[in-house]
Amino acid sequence: DPNEDTEWNDILRDFGILPPKDKPKDETEELVLRLQKEAEVKPYERMTLKELNEAEDDFDEDDMKALEMYRQQRLQELKILQRRQKYGELREISGEQYVKEVTNAQKDVWVVIHLYRSSIPMCSLVNQHLSLLARKFPEIKFVKAIVNSCIQNYHDRCLPTIFVYRNGQIKGKFIGVTECGGTNLRIEELEWKLAQVGAIKTDLEESPKQNITDMMMSSVRSASICDTHASRRDNGETK
């Protein structure tokens, strides 16, 4: 039997006298191939919305159901993309525009407004950071306004003032130098503050301010230990 698995048949196969033995089908390989085929991208998944509308007649009933679901998905993705590309900069507004641009902003859009006075250095620092954050998070609406155009007789000690709005409601506020992060405010600290009130989704895993605090406490403890050792040494030398 040429298909019999014997040493003699193996020798004949090596010399080409018998044809190669059929390999048994690998069930795992067959499963992988089947899954790959099932995962192949459907033609309509590479089409634009216009092409989808033009190709409707070429699909059967099952494809039409999948097509409609895919069309809705693409429309939703397009809306999200348009929203994300809508802003991307820190815009200047006046007090007269406050209600329209901030309180009555588009539904579900987060709005960050900075009330400032150009003569205050901390306000200039916050504006610099917000300009960079506006580019990093283009789906968020970042605006600034000279405080006198919005609120008359607003005290300097309350500046900078940052309000965070969503659907006409204030979701967060930072009033004054201390609440805004101090005169040495870093952009990561401001990003963390905005993330804490829900305005942005940051990739920061912990508060940058905490790292600084930990380092300061560590330095204080180290200094204290050194002072203690020095005091003991001085006392020993005195004795």
Tab-separated table of N, CA, C and O in Angstrom, residues 97-151:
chain	number	residue	atom	x	y	z
A	97	GLN	N	-20.357	88.668	24.867
A	97	GLN	CA	-20.414	87.332	24.251
A	97	GLN	C	-20.472	86.206	25.281
A	97	GLN	O	-20.602	85.043	24.912
A	98	TYR	N	-20.377	86.556	26.557
A	98	TYR	CA	-20.260	85.554	27.618
A	98	TYR	C	-21.411	84.548	27.589
A	98	TYR	O	-21.193	83.327	27.593
A	99	VAL	N	-22.627	85.044	27.557
A	99	VAL	CA	-23.792	84.151	27.604
A	99	VAL	C	-23.832	83.240	26.385
A	99	VAL	O	-24.023	82.026	26.500
A	100	LYS	N	-23.601	83.801	25.211
A	100	LYS	CA	-23.651	83.010	23.979
A	100	LYS	C	-22.515	81.994	23.914
A	100	LYS	O	-22.734	80.821	23.577
A	101	GLU	N	-21.299	82.425	24.211
A	101	GLU	CA	-20.125	81.574	24.028
A	101	GLU	C	-19.886	80.606	25.183
A	101	GLU	O	-19.288	79.550	24.991
A	102	VAL	N	-20.364	80.957	26.367
A	102	VAL	CA	-20.075	80.149	27.551
A	102	VAL	C	-21.331	79.492	28.119
A	102	VAL	O	-21.481	78.260	28.079
A	103	THR	N	-22.231	80.296	28.638
A	103	THR	CA	-23.433	79.748	29.284
A	103	THR	C	-24.291	78.957	28.307
A	103	THR	O	-24.790	77.869	28.645
A	104	ASN	N	-24.462	79.488	27.104
A	104	ASN	CA	-25.303	78.820	26.105
A	104	ASN	C	-24.483	78.116	25.027
A	104	ASN	O	-24.911	78.030	23.874
A	105	ALA	N	-23.333	77.620	25.396
A	105	ALA	CA	-22.497	76.899	24.428
A	105	ALA	C	-23.183	75.621	23.972
A	105	ALA	O	-24.178	75.182	24.567
A	106	GLN	N	-22.657	75.025	22.918
A	106	GLN	CA	-23.233	73.806	22.352
A	106	GLN	C	-23.397	72.727	23.420
A	106	GLN	O	-22.591	72.601	24.335
A	107	LYS	N	-24.461	71.944	23.298
A	107	LYS	CA	-24.779	70.908	24.280
A	107	LYS	C	-23.616	69.930	24.463
A	107	LYS	O	-23.000	69.504	23.499
A	108	ASP	N	-23.359	69.602	25.723
A	108	ASP	CA	-22.346	68.619	26.143
A	108	ASP	C	-20.913	69.046	25.850
A	108	ASP	O	-19.996	68.236	25.997
A	109	VAL	N	-20.709	70.288	25.452
A	109	VAL	CA	-19.349	70.786	25.218
A	109	VAL	C	-18.823	71.412	26.509
A	109	VAL	O	-19.499	72.224	27.141
A	110	TRP	N	-17.623	71.012	26.889
A	110	TRP	CA	-16.980	71.614	28.055
A	110	TRP	C	-16.374	72.953	27.648
A	110	TRP	O	-15.730	73.065	26.609
A	111	VAL	N	-16.603	73.964	28.495
A	111	VAL	CA	-16.074	75.303	28.233
A	111	VAL	C	-15.217	75.733	29.418
A	111	VAL	O	-15.650	75.678	30.571
A	112	VAL	N	-13.992	76.156	29.110
A	112	VAL	CA	-13.084	76.679	30.127
A	112	VAL	C	-12.865	78.153	29.821
A	112	VAL	O	-12.365	78.503	28.751
A	113	ILE	N	-13.272	79.026	30.764
A	113	ILE	CA	-13.087	80.464	30.548
A	113	ILE	C	-12.181	81.038	31.630
A	113	ILE	O	-12.324	80.726	32.815
A	114	HIS	N	-11.253	81.854	31.190
A	114	HIS	CA	-10.309	82.509	32.100
A	114	HIS	C	-10.615	83.999	32.117
A	114	HIS	O	-10.513	84.684	31.095
A	115	LEU	N	-10.986	84.511	33.290
A	115	LEU	CA	-11.161	85.951	33.480
A	115	LEU	C	-9.820	86.502	33.959
A	115	LEU	O	-9.283	86.048	34.971
A	116	TYR	N	-9.296	87.470	33.235
A	116	TYR	CA	-7.931	87.911	33.519
A	116	TYR	C	-7.768	89.420	33.419
A	116	TYR	O	-8.648	90.138	32.925
A	117	ARG	N	-6.617	89.853	33.897
A	117	ARG	CA	-6.185	91.236	33.721
A	117	ARG	C	-4.743	91.175	33.251
A	117	ARG	O	-3.904	90.526	33.886
A	118	SER	N	-4.448	91.811	32.143
A	118	SER	CA	-3.134	91.677	31.512
A	118	SER	C	-1.995	92.198	32.376
A	118	SER	O	-0.837	91.812	32.186
A	119	SER	N	-2.293	93.045	33.348
A	119	SER	CA	-1.247	93.603	34.199
A	119	SER	C	-0.807	92.639	35.305
A	119	SER	O	0.167	92.913	36.009
A	120	ILE	N	-1.516	91.515	35.443
A	120	ILE	CA	-1.185	90.551	36.491
A	120	ILE	C	-0.382	89.406	35.880
A	120	ILE	O	-0.886	88.676	35.014
A	121	PRO	N	0.871	89.220	36.290
A	121	PRO	CA	1.745	88.184	35.704
A	121	PRO	C	1.146	86.782	35.749
A	121	PRO	O	1.287	86.014	34.802
A	122	MET	N	0.480	86.440	36.851
A	122	MET	CA	-0.105	85.099	36.976
A	122	MET	C	-1.159	84.860	35.899
A	122	MET	O	-1.297	83.747	35.382
A	123	CYS	N	-1.884	85.892	35.531
A	123	CYS	CA	-2.887	85.761	34.470
A	123	CYS	C	-2.224	85.461	33.136
A	123	CYS	O	-2.724	84.651	32.344
A	124	SER	N	-1.090	86.100	32.884
A	124	SER	CA	-0.361	85.854	31.638
A	124	SER	C	0.135	84.409	31.591
A	124	SER	O	0.087	83.756	30.540
A	125	LEU	N	0.592	83.906	32.741
A	125	LEU	CA	1.067	82.529	32.812
A	125	LEU	C	-0.073	81.548	32.528
A	125	LEU	O	0.097	80.588	31.764
A	126	VAL	N	-1.233	81.790	33.116
A	126	VAL	CA	-2.393	80.917	32.897
A	126	VAL	C	-2.805	80.942	31.427
A	126	VAL	O	-3.124	79.905	30.845
A	127	ASN	N	-2.780	82.112	30.812
A	127	ASN	CA	-3.134	82.202	29.387
A	127	ASN	C	-2.170	81.392	28.518
A	127	ASN	O	-2.580	80.760	27.539
A	128	GLN	N	-0.887	81.425	28.860
A	128	GLN	CA	0.093	80.632	28.112
A	128	GLN	C	-0.224	79.143	28.214
A	128	GLN	O	-0.217	78.421	27.211
A	129	HIS	N	-0.509	78.688	29.422
A	129	HIS	CA	-0.812	77.271	29.629
A	129	HIS	C	-2.110	76.876	28.920
A	129	HIS	O	-2.193	75.807	28.298
A	130	LEU	N	-3.126	77.722	29.019
A	130	LEU	CA	-4.412	77.401	28.389
A	130	LEU	C	-4.296	77.351	26.865
A	130	LEU	O	-4.983	76.560	26.214
A	131	SER	N	-3.430	78.182	26.314
A	131	SER	CA	-3.220	78.153	24.857
A	131	SER	C	-2.679	76.801	24.415
A	131	SER	O	-3.110	76.246	23.394
A	132	LEU	N	-1.747	76.252	25.184
A	132	LEU	CA	-1.173	74.942	24.863
A	132	LEU	C	-2.184	73.826	25.101
A	132	LEU	O	-2.275	72.880	24.310
A	133	LEU	N	-2.945	73.936	26.172
A	133	LEU	CA	-3.950	72.909	26.466
A	133	LEU	C	-5.070	72.921	25.419
A	133	LEU	O	-5.646	71.878	25.107
A	134	ALA	N	-5.373	74.092	24.881
A	134	ALA	CA	-6.399	74.189	23.840
A	134	ALA	C	-5.996	73.413	22.595
A	134	ALA	O	-6.836	72.788	21.940
A	135	ARG	N	-4.697	73.409	22.277
A	135	ARG	CA	-4.218	72.634	21.133
A	135	ARG	C	-4.209	71.147	21.457
A	135	ARG	O	-4.481	70.312	20.589
A	136	LYS	N	-3.892	70.813	22.685
A	136	LYS	CA	-3.831	69.410	23.092
A	136	LYS	C	-5.221	68.787	23.195
A	136	LYS	O	-5.401	67.596	22.911
A	137	PHE	N	-6.217	69.596	23.564
A	137	PHE	CA	-7.585	69.098	23.725
A	137	PHE	C	-8.540	69.930	22.871
A	137	PHE	O	-9.302	70.744	23.386
A	138	PRO	N	-8.488	69.742	21.537
A	138	PRO	CA	-9.277	70.587	20.630
A	138	PRO	C	-10.784	70.396	20.738
A	138	PRO	O	-11.547	71.190	20.200
A	139	GLU	N	-11.222	69.343	21.443
A	139	GLU	CA	-12.661	69.141	21.617
A	139	GLU	C	-13.230	69.998	22.747
A	139	GLU	O	-14.448	70.088	22.928
A	140	ILE	N	-12.348	70.645	23.521
A	140	ILE	CA	-12.755	71.508	24.621
A	140	ILE	C	-12.693	72.963	24.168
A	140	ILE	O	-11.763	73.375	23.475
A	141	LYS	N	-13.674	73.725	24.576
A	141	LYS	CA	-13.729	75.134	24.192
A	141	LYS	C	-13.001	75.973	25.243
A	141	LYS	O	-13.446	76.067	26.394
A	142	PHE	N	-11.878	76.562	24.867
A	142	PHE	CA	-11.098	77.406	25.764
A	142	PHE	C	-11.266	78.868	25.329
A	142	PHE	O	-10.989	79.213	24.181
A	143	VAL	N	-11.694	79.719	26.260
A	143	VAL	CA	-11.844	81.147	25.957
A	143	VAL	C	-11.298	81.962	27.126
A	143	VAL	O	-11.157	81.470	28.240
A	144	LYS	N	-10.994	83.213	26.834
A	144	LYS	CA	-10.533	84.139	27.865
A	144	LYS	C	-11.248	85.463	27.665
A	144	LYS	O	-11.694	85.795	26.559
A	145	ALA	N	-11.374	86.215	28.754
A	145	ALA	CA	-12.052	87.511	28.677
A	145	ALA	C	-11.453	88.449	29.710
A	145	ALA	O	-11.167	88.030	30.849
A	146	ILE	N	-11.239	89.715	29.323
A	146	ILE	CA	-10.770	90.712	30.283
A	146	ILE	C	-11.851	90.876	31.340
A	146	ILE	O	-13.025	91.070	31.016
A	147	VAL	N	-11.457	90.768	32.585
A	147	VAL	CA	-12.436	90.678	33.664
A	147	VAL	C	-13.370	91.887	33.716
A	147	VAL	O	-14.568	91.753	34.013
A	148	ASN	N	-12.863	93.088	33.427
A	148	ASN	CA	-13.709	94.281	33.510
A	148	ASN	C	-14.854	94.267	32.512
A	148	ASN	O	-15.877	94.924	32.723
A	149	SER	N	-14.698	93.511	31.417
A	149	SER	CA	-15.772	93.455	30.424
A	149	SER	C	-16.898	92.529	30.865
A	149	SER	O	-17.976	92.542	30.293
A	150	CYS	N	-16.599	91.713	31.891
A	150	CYS	CA	-17.600	90.753	32.382
A	150	CYS	C	-18.131	91.122	33.761
A	150	CYS	O	-19.341	91.016	34.022
A	151	ILE	N	-17.231	91.532	34.650
A	151	ILE	CA	-17.612	91.853	36.029
A	151	ILE	C	-16.936	93.163	36.427
A	151	ILE	O	-15.703	93.268	36.412
